[in-house]
PDB file of C-alpha atoms in Angstrom:
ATOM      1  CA  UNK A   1       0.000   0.000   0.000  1.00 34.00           C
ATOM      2  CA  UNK A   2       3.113   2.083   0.676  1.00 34.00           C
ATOM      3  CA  UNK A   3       4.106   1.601  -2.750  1.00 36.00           C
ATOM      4  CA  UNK A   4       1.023   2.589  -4.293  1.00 34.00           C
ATOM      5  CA  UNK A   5       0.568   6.315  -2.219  1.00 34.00           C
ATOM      6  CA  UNK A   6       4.112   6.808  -2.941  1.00 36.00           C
ATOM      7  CA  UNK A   7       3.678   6.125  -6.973  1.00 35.00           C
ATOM      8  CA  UNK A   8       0.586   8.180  -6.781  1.00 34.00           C
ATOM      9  CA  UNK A   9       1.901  10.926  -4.674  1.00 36.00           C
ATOM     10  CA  UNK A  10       5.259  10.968  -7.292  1.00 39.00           C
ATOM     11  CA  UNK A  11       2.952  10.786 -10.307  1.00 34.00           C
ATOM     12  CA  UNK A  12       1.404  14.387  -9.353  1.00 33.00           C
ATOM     13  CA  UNK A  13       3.840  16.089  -7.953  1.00 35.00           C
ATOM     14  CA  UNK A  14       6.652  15.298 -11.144  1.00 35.00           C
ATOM     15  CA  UNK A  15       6.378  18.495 -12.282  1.00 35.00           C
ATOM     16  CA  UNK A  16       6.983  20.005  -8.947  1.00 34.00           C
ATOM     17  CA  UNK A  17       9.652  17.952  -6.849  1.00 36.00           C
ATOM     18  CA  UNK A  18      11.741  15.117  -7.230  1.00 37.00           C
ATOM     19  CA  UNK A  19      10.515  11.716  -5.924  1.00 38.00           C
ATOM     20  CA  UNK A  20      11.845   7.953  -5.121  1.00 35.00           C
ATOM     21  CA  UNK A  21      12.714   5.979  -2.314  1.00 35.00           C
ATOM     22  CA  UNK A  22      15.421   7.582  -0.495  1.00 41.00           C
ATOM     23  CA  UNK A  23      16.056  11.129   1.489  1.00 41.00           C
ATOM     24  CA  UNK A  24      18.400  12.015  -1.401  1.00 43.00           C
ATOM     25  CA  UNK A  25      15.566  12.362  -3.944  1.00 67.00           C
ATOM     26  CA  UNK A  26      13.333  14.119  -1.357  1.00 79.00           C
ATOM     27  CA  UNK A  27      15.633  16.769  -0.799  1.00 91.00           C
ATOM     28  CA  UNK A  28      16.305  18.004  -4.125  1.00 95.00           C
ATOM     29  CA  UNK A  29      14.630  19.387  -7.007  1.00 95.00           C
ATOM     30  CA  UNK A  30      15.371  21.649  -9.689  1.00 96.00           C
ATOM     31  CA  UNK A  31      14.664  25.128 -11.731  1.00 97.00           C
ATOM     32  CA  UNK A  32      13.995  25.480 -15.136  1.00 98.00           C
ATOM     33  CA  UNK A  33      15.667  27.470 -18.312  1.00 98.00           C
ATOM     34  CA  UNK A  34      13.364  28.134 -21.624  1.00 98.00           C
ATOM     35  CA  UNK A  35      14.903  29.889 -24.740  1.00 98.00           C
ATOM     36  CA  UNK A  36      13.343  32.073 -27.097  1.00 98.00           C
ATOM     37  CA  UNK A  37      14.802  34.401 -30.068  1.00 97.00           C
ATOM     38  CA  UNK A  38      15.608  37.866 -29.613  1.00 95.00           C
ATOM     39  CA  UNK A  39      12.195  39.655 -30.506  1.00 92.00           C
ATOM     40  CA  UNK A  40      12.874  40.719 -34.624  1.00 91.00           C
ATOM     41  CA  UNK A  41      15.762  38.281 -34.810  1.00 93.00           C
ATOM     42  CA  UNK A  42      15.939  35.276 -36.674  1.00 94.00           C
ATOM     43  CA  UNK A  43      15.195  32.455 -35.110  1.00 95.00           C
ATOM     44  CA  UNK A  44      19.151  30.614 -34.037  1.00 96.00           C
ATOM     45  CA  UNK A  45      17.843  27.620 -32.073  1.00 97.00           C
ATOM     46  CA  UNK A  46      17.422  25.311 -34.671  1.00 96.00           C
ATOM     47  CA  UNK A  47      19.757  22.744 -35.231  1.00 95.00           C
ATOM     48  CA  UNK A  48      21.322  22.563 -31.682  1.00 98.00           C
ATOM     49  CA  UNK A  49      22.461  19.576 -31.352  1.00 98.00           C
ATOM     50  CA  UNK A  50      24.150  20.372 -27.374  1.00 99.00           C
ATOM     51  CA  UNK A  51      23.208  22.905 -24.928  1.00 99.00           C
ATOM     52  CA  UNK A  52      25.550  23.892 -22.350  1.00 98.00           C
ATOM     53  CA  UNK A  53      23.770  25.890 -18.631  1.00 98.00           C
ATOM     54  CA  UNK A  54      25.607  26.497 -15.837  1.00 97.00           C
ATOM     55  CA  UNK A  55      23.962  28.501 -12.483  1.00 98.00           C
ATOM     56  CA  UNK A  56      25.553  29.949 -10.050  1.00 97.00           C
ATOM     57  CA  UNK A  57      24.998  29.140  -6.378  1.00 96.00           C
ATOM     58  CA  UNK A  58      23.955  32.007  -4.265  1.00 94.00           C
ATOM     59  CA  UNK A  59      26.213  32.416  -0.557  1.00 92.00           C
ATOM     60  CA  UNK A  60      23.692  29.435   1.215  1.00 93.00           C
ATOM     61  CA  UNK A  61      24.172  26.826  -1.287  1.00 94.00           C
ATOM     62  CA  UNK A  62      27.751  27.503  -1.688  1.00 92.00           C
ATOM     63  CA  UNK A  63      28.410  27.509   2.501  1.00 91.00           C
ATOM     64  CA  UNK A  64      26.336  24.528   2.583  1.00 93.00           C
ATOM     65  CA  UNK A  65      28.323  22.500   0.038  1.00 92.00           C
ATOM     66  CA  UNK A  66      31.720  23.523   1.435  1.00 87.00           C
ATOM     67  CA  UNK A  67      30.567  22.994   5.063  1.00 84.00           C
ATOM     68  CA  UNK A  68      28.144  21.239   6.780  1.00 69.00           C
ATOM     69  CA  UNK A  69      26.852  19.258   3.686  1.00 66.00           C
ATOM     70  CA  UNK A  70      29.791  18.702   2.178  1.00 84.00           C
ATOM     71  CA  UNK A  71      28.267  14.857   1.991  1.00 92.00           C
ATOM     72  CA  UNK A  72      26.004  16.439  -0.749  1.00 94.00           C
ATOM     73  CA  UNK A  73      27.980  18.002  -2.785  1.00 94.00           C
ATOM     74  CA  UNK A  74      29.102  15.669  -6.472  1.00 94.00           C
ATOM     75  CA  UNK A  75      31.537  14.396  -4.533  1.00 92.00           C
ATOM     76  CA  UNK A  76      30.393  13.662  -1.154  1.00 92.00           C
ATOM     77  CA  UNK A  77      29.405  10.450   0.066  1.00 92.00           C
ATOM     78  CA  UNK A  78      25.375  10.727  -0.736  1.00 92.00           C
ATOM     79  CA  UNK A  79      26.005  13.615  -3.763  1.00 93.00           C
ATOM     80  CA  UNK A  80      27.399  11.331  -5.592  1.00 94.00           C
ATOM     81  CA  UNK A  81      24.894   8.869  -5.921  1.00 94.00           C
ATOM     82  CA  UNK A  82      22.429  12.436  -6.094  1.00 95.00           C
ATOM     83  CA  UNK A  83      24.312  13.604  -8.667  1.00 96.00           C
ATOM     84  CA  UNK A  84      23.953  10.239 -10.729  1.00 96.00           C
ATOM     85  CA  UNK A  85      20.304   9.449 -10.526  1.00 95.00           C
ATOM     86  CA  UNK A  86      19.640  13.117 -11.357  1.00 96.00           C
ATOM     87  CA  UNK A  87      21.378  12.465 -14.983  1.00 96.00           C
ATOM     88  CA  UNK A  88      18.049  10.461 -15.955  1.00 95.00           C
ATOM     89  CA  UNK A  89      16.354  12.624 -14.630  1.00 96.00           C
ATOM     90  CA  UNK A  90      16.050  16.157 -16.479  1.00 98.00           C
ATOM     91  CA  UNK A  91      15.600  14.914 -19.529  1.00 98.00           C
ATOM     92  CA  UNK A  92      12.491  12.513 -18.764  1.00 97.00           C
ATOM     93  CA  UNK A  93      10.039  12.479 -21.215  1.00 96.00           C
ATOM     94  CA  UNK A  94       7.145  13.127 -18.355  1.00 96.00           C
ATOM     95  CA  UNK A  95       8.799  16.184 -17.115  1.00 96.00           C
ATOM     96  CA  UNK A  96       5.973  19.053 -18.469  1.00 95.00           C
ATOM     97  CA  UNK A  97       7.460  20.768 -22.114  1.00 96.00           C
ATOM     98  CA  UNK A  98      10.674  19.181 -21.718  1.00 98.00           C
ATOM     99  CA  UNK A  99      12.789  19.373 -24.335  1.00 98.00           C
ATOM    100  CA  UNK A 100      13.759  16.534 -26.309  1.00 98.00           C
ATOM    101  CA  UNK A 101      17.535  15.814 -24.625  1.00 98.00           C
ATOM    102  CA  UNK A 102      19.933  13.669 -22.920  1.00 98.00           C
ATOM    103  CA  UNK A 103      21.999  14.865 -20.431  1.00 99.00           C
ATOM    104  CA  UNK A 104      25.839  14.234 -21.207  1.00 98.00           C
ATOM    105  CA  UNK A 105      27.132  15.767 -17.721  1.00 98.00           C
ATOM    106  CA  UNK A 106      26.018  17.075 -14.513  1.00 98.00           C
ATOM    107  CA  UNK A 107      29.135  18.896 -12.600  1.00 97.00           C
ATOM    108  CA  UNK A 108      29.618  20.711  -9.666  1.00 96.00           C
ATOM    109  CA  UNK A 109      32.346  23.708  -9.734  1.00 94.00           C
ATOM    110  CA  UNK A 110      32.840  24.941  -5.774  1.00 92.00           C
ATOM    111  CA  UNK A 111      35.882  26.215  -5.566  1.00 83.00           C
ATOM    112  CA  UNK A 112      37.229  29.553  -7.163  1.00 75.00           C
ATOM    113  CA  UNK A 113      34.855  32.681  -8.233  1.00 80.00           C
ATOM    114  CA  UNK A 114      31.832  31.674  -8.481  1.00 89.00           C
ATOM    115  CA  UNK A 115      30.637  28.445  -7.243  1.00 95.00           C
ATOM    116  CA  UNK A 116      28.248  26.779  -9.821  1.00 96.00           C
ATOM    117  CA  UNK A 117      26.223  24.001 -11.355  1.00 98.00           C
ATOM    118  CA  UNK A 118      26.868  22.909 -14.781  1.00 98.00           C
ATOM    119  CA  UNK A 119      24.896  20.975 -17.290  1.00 98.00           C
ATOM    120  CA  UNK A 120      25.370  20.043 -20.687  1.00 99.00           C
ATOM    121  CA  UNK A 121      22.499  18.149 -22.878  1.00 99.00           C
ATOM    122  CA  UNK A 122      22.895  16.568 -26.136  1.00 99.00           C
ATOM    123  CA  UNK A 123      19.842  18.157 -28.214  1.00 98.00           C
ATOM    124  CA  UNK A 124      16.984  15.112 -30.348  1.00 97.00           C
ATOM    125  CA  UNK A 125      14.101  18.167 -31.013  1.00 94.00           C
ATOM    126  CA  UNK A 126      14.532  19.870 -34.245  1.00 89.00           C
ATOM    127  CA  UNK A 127      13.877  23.558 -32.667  1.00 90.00           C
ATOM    128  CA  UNK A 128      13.802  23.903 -28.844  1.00 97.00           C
ATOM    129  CA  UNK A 129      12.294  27.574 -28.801  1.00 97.00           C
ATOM    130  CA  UNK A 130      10.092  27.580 -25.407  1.00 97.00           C
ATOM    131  CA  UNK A 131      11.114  24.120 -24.385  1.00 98.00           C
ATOM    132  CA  UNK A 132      11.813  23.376 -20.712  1.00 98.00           C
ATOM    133  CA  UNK A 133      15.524  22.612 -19.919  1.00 98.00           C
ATOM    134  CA  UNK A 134      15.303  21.087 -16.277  1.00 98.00           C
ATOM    135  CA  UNK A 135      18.444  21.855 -14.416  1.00 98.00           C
ATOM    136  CA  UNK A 136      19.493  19.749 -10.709  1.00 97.00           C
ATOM    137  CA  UNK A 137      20.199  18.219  -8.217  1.00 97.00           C
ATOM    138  CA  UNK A 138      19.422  21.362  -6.190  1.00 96.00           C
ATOM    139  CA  UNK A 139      18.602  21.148  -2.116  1.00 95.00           C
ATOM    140  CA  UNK A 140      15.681  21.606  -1.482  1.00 94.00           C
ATOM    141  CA  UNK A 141      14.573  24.284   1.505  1.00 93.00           C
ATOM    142  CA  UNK A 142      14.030  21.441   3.863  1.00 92.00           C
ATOM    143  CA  UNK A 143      17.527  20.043   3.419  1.00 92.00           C
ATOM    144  CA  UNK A 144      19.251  23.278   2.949  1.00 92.00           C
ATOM    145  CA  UNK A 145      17.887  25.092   6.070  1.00 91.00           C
ATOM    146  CA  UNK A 146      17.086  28.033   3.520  1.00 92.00           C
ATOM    147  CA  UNK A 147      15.913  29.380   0.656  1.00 92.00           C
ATOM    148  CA  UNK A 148      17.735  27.471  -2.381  1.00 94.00           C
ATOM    149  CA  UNK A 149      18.083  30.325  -4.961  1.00 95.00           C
ATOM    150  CA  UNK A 150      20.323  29.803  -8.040  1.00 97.00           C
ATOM    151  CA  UNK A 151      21.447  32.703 -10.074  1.00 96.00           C
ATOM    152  CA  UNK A 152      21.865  33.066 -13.758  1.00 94.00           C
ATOM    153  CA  UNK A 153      25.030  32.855 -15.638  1.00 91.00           C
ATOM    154  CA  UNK A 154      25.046  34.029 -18.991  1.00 90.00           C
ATOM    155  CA  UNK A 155      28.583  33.554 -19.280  1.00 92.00           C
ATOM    156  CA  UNK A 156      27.697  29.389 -18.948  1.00 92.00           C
ATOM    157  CA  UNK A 157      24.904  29.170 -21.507  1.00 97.00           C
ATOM    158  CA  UNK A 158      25.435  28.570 -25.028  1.00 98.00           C
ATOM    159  CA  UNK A 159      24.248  26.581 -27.754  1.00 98.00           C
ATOM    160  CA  UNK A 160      25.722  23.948 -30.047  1.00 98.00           C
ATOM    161  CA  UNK A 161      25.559  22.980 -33.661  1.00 97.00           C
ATOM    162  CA  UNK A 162      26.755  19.376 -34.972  1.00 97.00           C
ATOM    163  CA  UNK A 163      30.317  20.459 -35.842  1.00 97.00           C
ATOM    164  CA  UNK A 164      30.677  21.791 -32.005  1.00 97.00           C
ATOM    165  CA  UNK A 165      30.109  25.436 -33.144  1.00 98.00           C
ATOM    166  CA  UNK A 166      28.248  27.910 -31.024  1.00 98.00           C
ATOM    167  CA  UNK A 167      25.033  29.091 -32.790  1.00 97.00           C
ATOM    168  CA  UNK A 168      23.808  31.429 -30.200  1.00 98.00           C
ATOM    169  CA  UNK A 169      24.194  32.604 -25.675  1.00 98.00           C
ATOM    170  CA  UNK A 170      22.062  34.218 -23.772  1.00 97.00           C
ATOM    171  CA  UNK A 171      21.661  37.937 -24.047  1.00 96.00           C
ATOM    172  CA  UNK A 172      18.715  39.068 -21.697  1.00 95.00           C
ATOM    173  CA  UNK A 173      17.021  36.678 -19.072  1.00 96.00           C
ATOM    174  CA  UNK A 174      14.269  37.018 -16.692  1.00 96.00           C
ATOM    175  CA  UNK A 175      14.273  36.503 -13.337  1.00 96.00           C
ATOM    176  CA  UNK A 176      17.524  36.975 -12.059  1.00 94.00           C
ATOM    177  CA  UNK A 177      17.453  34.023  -9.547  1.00 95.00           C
ATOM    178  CA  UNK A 178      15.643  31.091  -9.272  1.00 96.00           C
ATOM    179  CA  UNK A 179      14.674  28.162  -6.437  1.00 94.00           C
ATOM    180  CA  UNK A 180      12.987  25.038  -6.651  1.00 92.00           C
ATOM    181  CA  UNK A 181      10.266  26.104  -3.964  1.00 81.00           C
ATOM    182  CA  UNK A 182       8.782  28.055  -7.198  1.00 77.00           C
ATOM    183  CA  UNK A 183       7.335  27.181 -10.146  1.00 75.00           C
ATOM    184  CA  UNK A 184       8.839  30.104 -12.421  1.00 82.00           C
ATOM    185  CA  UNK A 185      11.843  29.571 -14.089  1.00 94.00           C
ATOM    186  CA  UNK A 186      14.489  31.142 -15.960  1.00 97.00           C
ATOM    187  CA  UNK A 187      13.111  32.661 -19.572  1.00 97.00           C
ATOM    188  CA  UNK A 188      16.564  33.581 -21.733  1.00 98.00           C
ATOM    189  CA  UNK A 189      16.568  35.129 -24.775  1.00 97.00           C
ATOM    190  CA  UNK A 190      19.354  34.318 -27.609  1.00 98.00           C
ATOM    191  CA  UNK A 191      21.095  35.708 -30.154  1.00 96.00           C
ATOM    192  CA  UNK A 192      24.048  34.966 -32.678  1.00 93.00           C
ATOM    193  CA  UNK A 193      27.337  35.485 -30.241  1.00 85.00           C
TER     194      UNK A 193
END
């Protein structure tokens, strides 16, 4: 019976928080990243074939990862096997407006300027304008002690044609942080670089 409320609980909350079996996937979820053109631009999305995102931590994620969870962190004893599971994860196919992806790396970056989560998906949709790009592991409140607010980095997101080329980066964004607890994700525009 256990089994059954948990599947059923899971099954409507997907879109909202990560589920399964253990504390690790109960204490993280993720934020979202949707592209669109430039307004009057042409349109460079299609034919990315890899996206690359990384967000920056804000000062409670990054103290929490050097410090007292240190055991979450890519490394750390349960982050690892976080860090792992999550790679299935973003890219599900029951994830609401997902894009059409596989993720090719999840990496954590906590030492030096600014600490940061990095993603990179390899690309299957034809043109991923207004398609969700899901973006974890990421604490959530309960685990963290705090608010769990990631910050964009327009220097990390660019995309990828065939040959390895970038096609296009962010140029304007909206909002300028983002946390699991909330349902509204990034929205980046992109242009030509």
């Amino acid at each position: 019976m256990r089994a059954l409320y948990t599947l059923l609980a899971c099954s409507s909350l997907l879109g909202l928080v990560a589920c399964g079996d253990d504390d690790a996937d109960d204490n993280h979820g993720y934020v979202t990243m949707t592209f669109q053109r430039l307004a009057g631009e042409d349109n460079p999305l299609p034919g990315t074939r890899r996206v690359n995102i990384a967000v920056d931590y804000r000062s409670e994620l990054a103290d929490f990862y050097r410090d007292q969870g240190n055991e979450w962190a890519a490394d750390g004893p349960k982050g690892a096997e976080v860090f792992e599971a999550w790679e299935s994860r973003l890219c599900n196919k029951d994830l609401p407006q997902v894009a059409g992806c596989t993720v090719l790396s999840i990496n954590q970056e906590l030492d030096g300027g600014s600490p940061q989560l990095r993603v990179s998906y390899e690309v299957t949709d034809d043109d991923i304008e207004f398609a969700k790009f899901y973006i974890g592991p990421i604490p959530t409140q309960s685990l963290l002690g705090a608010d769990p607010l990631v910050e964009m980095n327009t220097q990390g997101v660019a995309g990828f044609n065939g040959s390895g080329d970038v096609i296009w980066v962010a140029k304007n964004y909206e909002p300028s942080a983002a946390s699991p607890k909330f349902s509204v994700g990034f929205s980046v525009e992109v242009g030509p670089q």
